[in-house]
């Protein structure tokens, strides 16, 4: 059965060019970049080229890029660094709609006596800047707010938040895992001190991420031991995957261009068809500013999971809430933060496109989904 993959916020297909670039680093160029011999030294040079490509993609200097094991590690490292470096500041500020990779670490410190503020959002997912201005103070160690939400795609006003953090001497971290490769990210002149990325969200391999640390911003390493990454992240480098993220970063400006035009047009066409042809369907989150590939829709009276299963039978891959928290049927904390009613949260579906998505695919989904919704409603104990 042909797979129609509309779950690109969970992970993306690795680009063929990326696979080709990585291949030699398993078989021919398998040296350890820390070795004294030329065989390893050559790999070290290639890693620095990859660092250059990643830096160029986000308007950074190569020295500001630390390769990590995933986006979650980058998020954890940023929070941990602030706590280690600013022990007299006992407040952390984040938002209610962050990914668990941020909410987990801040809750860890909350359990250990830190005062954590979770900034609220309005019913369209927009952050409350007045609340942020009121709570960020000179007791705050770090403010962490995401660039783009993984469930609704809403883009957050990170520079405005960053200015508030800077004015109080707090560090500012931004989880840009869903943004890089979909929207332009340029850190020149930005207020961001730390920024997280993950290769598998931009057609690179799983298990490699980046933590950007602005030049001059202190950083306390999360993984300690060896001297890799200029003493900022111990552990033998995942060489093939770092080459992979370097290649993905080289390709990404092309993806961003296509996302803004073709992918956005496909998403809008699919979303408006679904909202027009399914009764009692509602878009979650603001229409704009939003990632061009993401659509979150709630269908009243039915369960998102039953829609997923019916779609899966047709080879269509989507998600209800965040894939990272699936396995539990906990209602999405993001949609709850928007004030989406409980029953409607349970009927939510996230469709996320990529540069590989075709017009035929979105049209097929727009055609198949309305009868699925009607069929499930006919079976639903809630009626309608
Ligand atoms: C916004 C956001 N942050 C962090 C992560 C975690 O990244 P990784 O899977 O590389 O650990 C994800 C993954 O879904 C995400 O969407």
mmCIF file of C-alpha atoms and ligand atoms in Angstrom:
data_model
loop_
_atom_site.group_PDB
_atom_site.id
_atom_site.type_symbol
_atom_site.label_atom_id
_atom_site.label_comp_id
_atom_site.label_asym_id
_atom_site.label_seq_id
_atom_site.Cartn_x
_atom_site.Cartn_y
_atom_site.Cartn_z
ATOM 1 C CA UNK A 1 0.000 0.000 0.000
ATOM 2 C CA UNK A 2 1.278 3.440 -0.889
ATOM 3 C CA UNK A 3 2.024 5.537 2.164
ATOM 4 C CA UNK A 4 0.776 9.108 2.276
ATOM 5 C CA UNK A 5 2.923 10.671 4.933
ATOM 6 C CA UNK A 6 1.377 13.716 6.580
ATOM 7 C CA UNK A 7 3.163 13.430 9.914
ATOM 8 C CA UNK A 8 6.242 15.511 9.174
ATOM 9 C CA UNK A 9 6.204 17.307 12.528
ATOM 10 C CA UNK A 10 6.877 13.889 14.098
ATOM 11 C CA UNK A 11 9.771 13.147 11.760
ATOM 12 C CA UNK A 12 10.703 13.606 8.104
ATOM 13 C CA UNK A 13 11.970 11.460 5.274
ATOM 14 C CA UNK A 14 15.769 11.656 5.050
ATOM 15 C CA UNK A 15 16.676 13.360 1.771
ATOM 16 C CA UNK A 16 18.513 11.119 -0.738
ATOM 17 C CA UNK A 17 21.411 13.596 -0.863
ATOM 18 C CA UNK A 18 21.742 13.304 2.911
ATOM 19 C CA UNK A 19 21.875 9.490 2.811
ATOM 20 C CA UNK A 20 24.523 9.637 0.062
ATOM 21 C CA UNK A 21 26.619 12.154 2.011
ATOM 22 C CA UNK A 22 26.464 9.998 5.163
ATOM 23 C CA UNK A 23 27.234 6.627 3.580
ATOM 24 C CA UNK A 24 31.074 6.823 3.427
ATOM 25 C CA UNK A 25 31.277 7.692 7.117
ATOM 26 C CA UNK A 26 30.161 4.165 8.060
ATOM 27 C CA UNK A 27 32.456 2.226 5.753
ATOM 28 C CA UNK A 28 35.387 4.206 4.350
ATOM 29 C CA UNK A 29 35.842 7.269 6.519
ATOM 30 C CA UNK A 30 35.119 5.671 9.866
ATOM 31 C CA UNK A 31 37.994 7.326 11.750
ATOM 32 C CA UNK A 32 37.556 8.975 15.125
ATOM 33 C CA UNK A 33 37.820 12.746 14.659
ATOM 34 C CA UNK A 34 39.805 13.023 17.916
ATOM 35 C CA UNK A 35 42.570 10.646 16.690
ATOM 36 C CA UNK A 36 46.059 11.980 15.993
ATOM 37 C CA UNK A 37 46.337 10.249 12.606
ATOM 38 C CA UNK A 38 45.356 11.850 9.327
ATOM 39 C CA UNK A 39 42.596 9.271 8.789
ATOM 40 C CA UNK A 40 40.731 10.645 11.829
ATOM 41 C CA UNK A 41 41.833 14.228 11.155
ATOM 42 C CA UNK A 42 40.159 14.133 7.759
ATOM 43 C CA UNK A 43 36.837 13.271 9.445
ATOM 44 C CA UNK A 44 37.370 16.151 11.903
ATOM 45 C CA UNK A 45 37.762 18.519 8.933
ATOM 46 C CA UNK A 46 34.511 17.230 7.429
ATOM 47 C CA UNK A 47 32.696 17.756 10.730
ATOM 48 C CA UNK A 48 33.862 21.353 10.716
ATOM 49 C CA UNK A 49 32.504 21.772 7.199
ATOM 50 C CA UNK A 50 29.150 20.449 8.450
ATOM 51 C CA UNK A 51 29.345 22.923 11.335
ATOM 52 C CA UNK A 52 29.842 25.685 8.785
ATOM 53 C CA UNK A 53 26.754 24.611 6.821
ATOM 54 C CA UNK A 54 24.576 24.543 9.951
ATOM 55 C CA UNK A 55 25.924 27.924 11.065
ATOM 56 C CA UNK A 56 25.245 29.455 7.634
ATOM 57 C CA UNK A 57 21.648 28.199 7.706
ATOM 58 C CA UNK A 58 20.824 30.082 10.922
ATOM 59 C CA UNK A 59 23.084 33.127 10.549
ATOM 60 C CA UNK A 60 25.562 31.947 13.196
ATOM 61 C CA UNK A 61 29.346 31.502 13.403
ATOM 62 C CA UNK A 62 30.638 27.916 13.248
ATOM 63 C CA UNK A 63 32.072 28.371 16.768
ATOM 64 C CA UNK A 64 28.542 28.917 18.060
ATOM 65 C CA UNK A 65 27.376 25.429 17.001
ATOM 66 C CA UNK A 66 27.535 22.430 19.356
ATOM 67 C CA UNK A 67 26.424 19.065 17.961
ATOM 68 C CA UNK A 68 24.253 17.090 20.390
ATOM 69 C CA UNK A 69 22.373 13.782 20.391
ATOM 70 C CA UNK A 70 18.905 15.229 19.654
ATOM 71 C CA UNK A 71 16.660 18.259 20.110
ATOM 72 C CA UNK A 72 15.703 17.005 23.568
ATOM 73 C CA UNK A 73 19.348 16.989 24.652
ATOM 74 C CA UNK A 74 19.802 20.552 23.364
ATOM 75 C CA UNK A 75 16.733 21.690 25.345
ATOM 76 C CA UNK A 76 17.900 19.921 28.499
ATOM 77 C CA UNK A 77 21.419 21.331 28.122
ATOM 78 C CA UNK A 78 20.177 24.924 27.812
ATOM 79 C CA UNK A 79 18.063 24.782 30.986
ATOM 80 C CA UNK A 80 20.761 22.943 32.904
ATOM 81 C CA UNK A 81 23.415 25.458 31.844
ATOM 82 C CA UNK A 82 21.378 28.409 33.153
ATOM 83 C CA UNK A 83 20.708 26.688 36.469
ATOM 84 C CA UNK A 84 24.412 25.865 36.876
ATOM 85 C CA UNK A 85 25.666 29.306 35.843
ATOM 86 C CA UNK A 86 23.188 31.507 37.716
ATOM 87 C CA UNK A 87 22.640 29.704 41.038
ATOM 88 C CA UNK A 88 21.387 32.840 42.802
ATOM 89 C CA UNK A 89 18.514 33.292 40.349
ATOM 90 C CA UNK A 90 15.787 30.867 41.385
ATOM 91 C CA UNK A 91 13.122 31.546 38.746
ATOM 92 C CA UNK A 92 12.520 29.895 35.373
ATOM 93 C CA UNK A 93 10.022 31.202 32.819
ATOM 94 C CA UNK A 94 8.593 29.175 29.954
ATOM 95 C CA UNK A 95 5.234 28.743 28.196
ATOM 96 C CA UNK A 96 2.400 26.280 28.712
ATOM 97 C CA UNK A 97 2.690 25.067 25.120
ATOM 98 C CA UNK A 98 6.350 23.970 25.098
ATOM 99 C CA UNK A 99 7.393 20.488 24.043
ATOM 100 C CA UNK A 100 7.950 17.926 26.837
ATOM 101 C CA UNK A 101 11.707 18.304 26.150
ATOM 102 C CA UNK A 102 11.433 21.712 27.895
ATOM 103 C CA UNK A 103 8.526 21.030 30.265
ATOM 104 C CA UNK A 104 10.301 17.945 31.659
ATOM 105 C CA UNK A 105 13.527 19.755 32.627
ATOM 106 C CA UNK A 106 11.754 22.808 34.104
ATOM 107 C CA UNK A 107 9.464 20.536 36.176
ATOM 108 C CA UNK A 108 12.586 18.742 37.395
ATOM 109 C CA UNK A 109 13.904 22.027 38.784
ATOM 110 C CA UNK A 110 10.468 23.042 40.057
ATOM 111 C CA UNK A 111 10.438 19.841 42.145
ATOM 112 C CA UNK A 112 13.790 20.992 43.554
ATOM 113 C CA UNK A 113 12.512 24.346 44.737
ATOM 114 C CA UNK A 114 12.659 26.568 41.648
ATOM 115 C CA UNK A 115 9.836 28.987 41.016
ATOM 116 C CA UNK A 116 8.565 28.258 37.481
ATOM 117 C CA UNK A 117 6.117 30.421 35.533
ATOM 118 C CA UNK A 118 4.311 28.824 32.603
ATOM 119 C CA UNK A 119 3.166 31.705 30.402
ATOM 120 C CA UNK A 120 -0.370 31.345 29.101
ATOM 121 C CA UNK A 121 -1.701 31.685 25.566
ATOM 122 C CA UNK A 122 -5.017 32.948 24.207
ATOM 123 C CA UNK A 123 -7.558 30.747 22.398
ATOM 124 C CA UNK A 124 -5.560 31.108 19.154
ATOM 125 C CA UNK A 125 -2.271 30.098 20.800
ATOM 126 C CA UNK A 126 -0.779 33.610 21.039
ATOM 127 C CA UNK A 127 1.527 34.233 23.963
ATOM 128 C CA UNK A 128 0.587 36.861 26.550
ATOM 129 C CA UNK A 129 3.435 39.409 26.337
ATOM 130 C CA UNK A 130 2.019 41.495 29.220
ATOM 131 C CA UNK A 131 2.185 38.491 31.492
ATOM 132 C CA UNK A 132 5.756 37.843 30.299
ATOM 133 C CA UNK A 133 6.747 41.463 31.064
ATOM 134 C CA UNK A 134 5.217 41.172 34.525
ATOM 135 C CA UNK A 135 6.929 37.926 35.538
ATOM 136 C CA UNK A 136 10.423 38.117 34.021
ATOM 137 C CA UNK A 137 12.567 39.825 36.650
ATOM 138 C CA UNK A 138 16.121 39.921 37.975
ATOM 139 C CA UNK A 139 15.549 36.670 39.858
ATOM 140 C CA UNK A 140 14.963 34.865 36.526
ATOM 141 C CA UNK A 141 17.779 32.547 35.401
ATOM 142 C CA UNK A 142 16.398 31.612 31.990
ATOM 143 C CA UNK A 143 13.399 32.230 29.788
ATOM 144 C CA UNK A 144 12.626 29.469 27.295
ATOM 145 C CA UNK A 145 10.014 29.973 24.578
ATOM 146 C CA UNK A 146 9.647 27.962 21.375
ATOM 147 C CA UNK A 147 9.852 29.479 17.869
ATOM 148 C CA UNK A 148 7.032 27.354 16.454
ATOM 149 C CA UNK A 149 4.596 25.057 18.185
ATOM 150 C CA UNK A 150 4.750 21.432 17.052
ATOM 151 C CA UNK A 151 0.999 20.788 17.352
ATOM 152 C CA UNK A 152 -0.653 23.928 15.972
ATOM 153 C CA UNK A 153 2.287 25.417 14.046
ATOM 154 C CA UNK A 154 1.733 28.825 15.692
ATOM 155 C CA UNK A 155 4.834 31.065 15.500
ATOM 156 C CA UNK A 156 5.656 32.833 18.764
ATOM 157 C CA UNK A 157 7.090 36.364 19.225
ATOM 158 C CA UNK A 158 10.492 35.159 20.350
ATOM 159 C CA UNK A 159 12.423 38.393 19.815
ATOM 160 C CA UNK A 160 9.928 40.359 21.935
ATOM 161 C CA UNK A 161 10.293 37.781 24.730
ATOM 162 C CA UNK A 162 14.063 37.823 24.296
ATOM 163 C CA UNK A 163 14.166 41.582 24.807
ATOM 164 C CA UNK A 164 12.266 41.190 28.077
ATOM 165 C CA UNK A 165 14.735 38.519 29.222
ATOM 166 C CA UNK A 166 17.784 40.589 28.242
ATOM 167 C CA UNK A 167 16.463 43.663 30.059
ATOM 168 C CA UNK A 168 16.531 41.648 33.300
ATOM 169 C CA UNK A 169 19.880 39.925 32.713
ATOM 170 C CA UNK A 170 18.264 36.502 32.208
ATOM 171 C CA UNK A 171 19.438 33.982 29.625
ATOM 172 C CA UNK A 172 17.084 33.366 26.699
ATOM 173 C CA UNK A 173 16.613 29.962 25.084
ATOM 174 C CA UNK A 174 14.509 29.188 22.040
ATOM 175 C CA UNK A 175 13.416 25.704 20.970
ATOM 176 C CA UNK A 176 13.472 26.100 17.182
ATOM 177 C CA UNK A 177 13.212 22.359 16.451
ATOM 178 C CA UNK A 178 10.037 22.806 14.368
ATOM 179 C CA UNK A 179 11.047 26.111 12.790
ATOM 180 C CA UNK A 180 14.443 25.490 11.169
ATOM 181 C CA UNK A 181 13.967 24.284 7.599
ATOM 182 C CA UNK A 182 10.371 25.548 7.423
ATOM 183 C CA UNK A 183 10.677 29.276 8.071
ATOM 184 C CA UNK A 184 13.704 31.610 7.835
ATOM 185 C CA UNK A 185 15.781 31.624 11.032
ATOM 186 C CA UNK A 186 18.513 34.273 11.183
ATOM 187 C CA UNK A 187 20.300 34.804 14.479
ATOM 188 C CA UNK A 188 22.278 37.876 13.425
ATOM 189 C CA UNK A 189 21.246 40.653 15.781
ATOM 190 C CA UNK A 190 18.894 38.286 17.643
ATOM 191 C CA UNK A 191 18.295 38.292 21.420
ATOM 192 C CA UNK A 192 18.558 34.494 21.536
ATOM 193 C CA UNK A 193 21.420 33.107 23.668
ATOM 194 C CA UNK A 194 20.723 29.398 23.183
ATOM 195 C CA UNK A 195 18.751 27.747 20.361
ATOM 196 C CA UNK A 196 17.841 24.082 19.788
ATOM 197 C CA UNK A 197 17.560 22.258 16.468
ATOM 198 C CA UNK A 198 17.023 18.625 15.467
ATOM 199 C CA UNK A 199 18.141 17.038 12.195
ATOM 200 C CA UNK A 200 15.245 14.622 11.795
ATOM 201 C CA UNK A 201 12.744 17.455 11.445
ATOM 202 C CA UNK A 202 14.527 18.838 8.370
ATOM 203 C CA UNK A 203 15.129 15.747 6.254
ATOM 204 C CA UNK A 204 18.244 14.745 8.179
ATOM 205 C CA UNK A 205 18.873 11.639 10.295
ATOM 206 C CA UNK A 206 17.424 10.878 13.734
ATOM 207 C CA UNK A 207 19.663 11.113 16.783
ATOM 208 C CA UNK A 208 21.576 14.311 16.071
ATOM 209 C CA UNK A 209 20.767 17.837 17.163
ATOM 210 C CA UNK A 210 22.370 21.220 17.580
ATOM 211 C CA UNK A 211 22.630 23.635 20.443
ATOM 212 C CA UNK A 212 23.556 27.126 19.273
ATOM 213 C CA UNK A 213 25.335 29.140 21.986
ATOM 214 C CA UNK A 214 25.812 32.818 21.168
ATOM 215 C CA UNK A 215 29.438 33.946 21.213
ATOM 216 C CA UNK A 216 30.194 35.505 24.609
ATOM 217 C CA UNK A 217 27.256 33.748 26.319
ATOM 218 C CA UNK A 218 28.545 31.442 29.062
ATOM 219 C CA UNK A 219 27.672 27.757 28.778
ATOM 220 C CA UNK A 220 28.025 24.971 31.332
ATOM 221 C CA UNK A 221 28.242 21.580 29.563
ATOM 222 C CA UNK A 222 25.523 19.017 30.139
ATOM 223 C CA UNK A 223 27.583 15.964 29.144
ATOM 224 C CA UNK A 224 31.003 16.044 30.769
ATOM 225 C CA UNK A 225 33.975 13.756 30.179
ATOM 226 C CA UNK A 226 35.981 13.978 26.951
ATOM 227 C CA UNK A 227 37.121 17.132 25.179
ATOM 228 C CA UNK A 228 34.878 16.873 22.118
ATOM 229 C CA UNK A 229 33.026 19.917 20.774
ATOM 230 C CA UNK A 230 35.646 22.202 22.345
ATOM 231 C CA UNK A 231 34.897 20.842 25.831
ATOM 232 C CA UNK A 232 31.206 21.675 25.477
ATOM 233 C CA UNK A 233 29.737 18.216 24.813
ATOM 234 C CA UNK A 234 31.649 15.065 25.747
ATOM 235 C CA UNK A 235 31.294 11.860 23.750
ATOM 236 C CA UNK A 236 32.671 10.565 20.461
ATOM 237 C CA UNK A 237 30.879 12.442 17.714
ATOM 238 C CA UNK A 238 28.094 10.734 15.731
ATOM 239 C CA UNK A 239 30.150 11.448 12.631
ATOM 240 C CA UNK A 240 27.854 10.136 9.881
ATOM 241 C CA UNK A 241 24.843 11.896 11.380
ATOM 242 C CA UNK A 242 26.722 15.177 11.786
ATOM 243 C CA UNK A 243 27.683 14.952 8.115
ATOM 244 C CA UNK A 244 23.963 14.283 7.512
ATOM 245 C CA UNK A 245 22.755 17.363 9.367
ATOM 246 C CA UNK A 246 25.391 19.393 7.512
ATOM 247 C CA UNK A 247 24.008 18.210 4.174
ATOM 248 C CA UNK A 248 20.407 18.786 5.363
ATOM 249 C CA UNK A 249 21.412 22.328 6.344
ATOM 250 C CA UNK A 250 22.874 22.894 2.869
ATOM 251 C CA UNK A 251 19.570 21.782 1.320
ATOM 252 C CA UNK A 252 17.346 23.621 3.802
ATOM 253 C CA UNK A 253 17.235 27.088 2.168
ATOM 254 C CA UNK A 254 15.576 25.337 -0.804
ATOM 255 C CA UNK A 255 13.106 23.652 1.581
ATOM 256 C CA UNK A 256 12.277 26.975 3.251
ATOM 257 C CA UNK A 257 11.532 28.504 -0.152
ATOM 258 C CA UNK A 258 9.278 25.591 -1.141
ATOM 259 C CA UNK A 259 7.570 25.560 2.274
ATOM 260 C CA UNK A 260 6.642 29.229 1.961
ATOM 261 C CA UNK A 261 5.084 28.779 -1.456
ATOM 262 C CA UNK A 262 4.157 25.280 -2.612
ATOM 263 C CA UNK A 263 3.758 23.548 0.763
ATOM 264 C CA UNK A 264 1.743 26.466 2.177
ATOM 265 C CA UNK A 265 -0.580 26.378 -0.843
ATOM 266 C CA UNK A 266 -1.110 22.601 -0.474
ATOM 267 C CA UNK A 267 -1.774 22.922 3.268
ATOM 268 C CA UNK A 268 -4.281 25.743 2.729
ATOM 269 C CA UNK A 269 -6.053 23.870 -0.040
ATOM 270 C CA UNK A 270 -6.387 20.724 2.095
ATOM 271 C CA UNK A 271 -7.396 22.631 5.228
ATOM 272 C CA UNK A 272 -10.081 24.702 3.541
ATOM 273 C CA UNK A 273 -11.509 21.620 1.805
ATOM 274 C CA UNK A 274 -11.704 19.767 5.128
ATOM 275 C CA UNK A 275 -13.271 22.690 6.985
ATOM 276 C CA UNK A 276 -15.779 23.137 4.160
ATOM 277 C CA UNK A 277 -16.730 19.466 3.795
ATOM 278 C CA UNK A 278 -16.730 18.221 7.384
ATOM 279 C CA UNK A 279 -19.480 19.438 9.676
ATOM 280 C CA UNK A 280 -18.471 20.684 13.134
ATOM 281 C CA UNK A 281 -14.767 20.882 12.318
ATOM 282 C CA UNK A 282 -12.570 23.638 13.766
ATOM 283 C CA UNK A 283 -8.995 24.758 13.109
ATOM 284 C CA UNK A 284 -6.889 24.853 16.268
ATOM 285 C CA UNK A 285 -4.601 27.867 16.650
ATOM 286 C CA UNK A 286 -4.257 31.081 14.674
ATOM 287 C CA UNK A 287 -4.287 30.915 10.873
ATOM 288 C CA UNK A 288 -1.247 33.238 10.909
ATOM 289 C CA UNK A 289 1.540 33.539 11.803
ATOM 290 C CA UNK A 290 1.912 29.786 11.428
ATOM 291 C CA UNK A 291 4.288 27.166 10.046
ATOM 292 C CA UNK A 292 3.373 26.684 6.382
ATOM 293 C CA UNK A 293 3.154 22.879 6.680
ATOM 294 C CA UNK A 294 0.950 22.386 9.749
ATOM 295 C CA UNK A 295 -2.807 22.016 10.143
ATOM 296 C CA UNK A 296 -4.496 21.068 13.410
ATOM 297 C CA UNK A 297 -8.223 20.394 13.168
ATOM 298 C CA UNK A 298 -10.698 19.181 15.782
ATOM 299 C CA UNK A 299 -13.804 17.225 14.857
ATOM 300 C CA UNK A 300 -16.640 17.355 17.372
ATOM 301 C CA UNK A 301 -18.207 14.139 18.744
ATOM 302 C CA UNK A 302 -15.438 11.692 17.671
ATOM 303 C CA UNK A 303 -12.023 10.543 18.893
ATOM 304 C CA UNK A 304 -8.855 11.636 17.075
ATOM 305 C CA UNK A 305 -7.457 8.125 17.570
ATOM 306 C CA UNK A 306 -10.333 6.498 15.669
ATOM 307 C CA UNK A 307 -9.756 8.928 12.784
ATOM 308 C CA UNK A 308 -6.043 8.013 12.849
ATOM 309 C CA UNK A 309 -6.827 4.300 12.649
ATOM 310 C CA UNK A 310 -9.253 4.770 9.757
ATOM 311 C CA UNK A 311 -6.693 6.920 7.911
ATOM 312 C CA UNK A 312 -3.966 4.403 8.665
ATOM 313 C CA UNK A 313 -6.049 1.696 6.939
ATOM 314 C CA UNK A 314 -5.767 3.828 3.793
ATOM 315 C CA UNK A 315 -2.011 4.281 4.244
ATOM 316 C CA UNK A 316 -2.417 7.862 5.444
ATOM 317 C CA UNK A 317 -0.114 8.815 8.336
ATOM 318 C CA UNK A 318 -1.195 11.660 10.610
ATOM 319 C CA UNK A 319 -1.141 12.355 14.297
ATOM 320 C CA UNK A 320 -3.497 13.292 17.101
ATOM 321 C CA UNK A 321 -1.769 15.759 19.387
ATOM 322 C CA UNK A 322 1.980 15.273 19.591
ATOM 323 C CA UNK A 323 3.514 12.004 18.415
ATOM 324 C CA UNK A 324 6.116 12.348 21.149
ATOM 325 C CA UNK A 325 3.420 11.896 23.792
ATOM 326 C CA UNK A 326 1.307 9.338 21.965
ATOM 327 C CA UNK A 327 1.018 5.990 23.627
ATOM 328 C CA UNK A 328 -0.703 7.812 26.437
ATOM 329 C CA UNK A 329 -4.188 9.100 25.767
ATOM 330 C CA UNK A 330 -3.556 12.195 27.844
ATOM 331 C CA UNK A 331 -5.301 15.116 26.162
ATOM 332 C CA UNK A 332 -2.855 17.439 24.450
ATOM 333 C CA UNK A 333 -1.521 20.022 26.950
ATOM 334 C CA UNK A 334 -1.124 22.452 24.039
ATOM 335 C CA UNK A 335 -4.785 22.365 23.006
ATOM 336 C CA UNK A 336 -5.836 22.502 26.654
ATOM 337 C CA UNK A 337 -3.695 25.641 27.083
ATOM 338 C CA UNK A 338 -5.601 27.225 24.177
ATOM 339 C CA UNK A 339 -8.813 26.515 26.079
ATOM 340 C CA UNK A 340 -10.063 24.032 23.481
ATOM 341 C CA UNK A 341 -12.939 22.158 25.207
ATOM 342 C CA UNK A 342 -11.978 18.741 26.553
ATOM 343 C CA UNK A 343 -14.152 16.736 24.135
ATOM 344 C CA UNK A 344 -12.861 18.706 21.166
ATOM 345 C CA UNK A 345 -9.242 18.095 22.245
ATOM 346 C CA UNK A 346 -9.989 14.369 22.021
ATOM 347 C CA UNK A 347 -11.219 14.831 18.458
ATOM 348 C CA UNK A 348 -8.067 16.550 17.233
ATOM 349 C CA UNK A 349 -6.013 15.630 14.198
ATOM 350 C CA UNK A 350 -2.638 17.063 13.142
ATOM 351 C CA UNK A 351 -1.696 16.918 9.483
ATOM 352 C CA UNK A 352 1.850 18.072 8.744
ATOM 353 C CA UNK A 353 3.180 18.283 5.189
ATOM 354 C CA UNK A 354 6.695 18.485 3.757
ATOM 355 C CA UNK A 355 8.452 19.397 0.549
ATOM 356 C CA UNK A 356 7.856 15.776 -0.551
ATOM 357 C CA UNK A 357 4.053 16.082 -0.243
ATOM 358 C CA UNK A 358 2.181 16.144 -3.562
ATOM 359 C CA UNK A 359 -1.048 17.721 -4.732
ATOM 360 C CA UNK A 360 -2.561 14.276 -5.393
ATOM 361 C CA UNK A 361 -1.836 13.263 -1.821
ATOM 362 C CA UNK A 362 -3.552 16.240 -0.188
ATOM 363 C CA UNK A 363 -6.507 15.922 -2.561
ATOM 364 C CA UNK A 364 -6.847 12.241 -1.652
ATOM 365 C CA UNK A 365 -6.900 13.091 2.056
ATOM 366 C CA UNK A 366 -9.406 15.905 1.489
ATOM 367 C CA UNK A 367 -11.642 13.410 -0.343
ATOM 368 C CA UNK A 368 -11.293 10.472 2.088
ATOM 369 C CA UNK A 369 -11.545 12.249 5.415
ATOM 370 C CA UNK A 370 -15.099 13.712 5.297
ATOM 371 C CA UNK A 371 -16.815 10.298 4.822
ATOM 372 C CA UNK A 372 -14.589 8.817 7.554
ATOM 373 C CA UNK A 373 -15.706 11.569 9.939
ATOM 374 C CA UNK A 374 -19.379 10.974 9.061
ATOM 375 C CA UNK A 375 -19.041 7.205 9.492
ATOM 376 C CA UNK A 376 -17.373 7.549 12.884
ATOM 377 C CA UNK A 377 -20.006 10.023 14.005
ATOM 378 C CA UNK A 378 -22.753 7.594 13.055
ATOM 379 C CA UNK A 379 -21.090 5.051 15.374
ATOM 380 C CA UNK A 380 -20.314 7.548 18.118
ATOM 381 C CA UNK A 381 -22.117 7.239 21.465
ATOM 382 C CA UNK A 382 -22.234 11.067 21.481
ATOM 383 C CA UNK A 383 -24.538 10.935 18.447
ATOM 384 C CA UNK A 384 -24.611 13.548 15.671
HETATM 385 C C1 LIG B 1 9.284 21.553 19.468
HETATM 386 C C2 LIG B 1 10.090 20.308 19.701
HETATM 387 N N1 LIG B 1 11.128 20.362 20.556
HETATM 388 C C3 LIG B 1 11.898 19.290 20.793
HETATM 389 C C4 LIG B 1 11.650 18.082 20.177
HETATM 390 C C5 LIG B 1 12.528 16.916 20.487
HETATM 391 O O1 LIG B 1 13.458 16.674 19.443
HETATM 392 P P1 LIG B 1 14.158 15.247 19.343
HETATM 393 O O2 LIG B 1 13.133 14.293 18.829
HETATM 394 O O3 LIG B 1 15.293 15.441 18.379
HETATM 395 O O4 LIG B 1 14.644 14.919 20.710
HETATM 396 C C6 LIG B 1 10.570 17.969 19.282
HETATM 397 C C7 LIG B 1 10.222 16.671 18.639
HETATM 398 O O5 LIG B 1 9.087 16.420 18.312
HETATM 399 C C8 LIG B 1 9.779 19.120 19.037
HETATM 400 O O6 LIG B 1 8.744 19.086 18.192
#
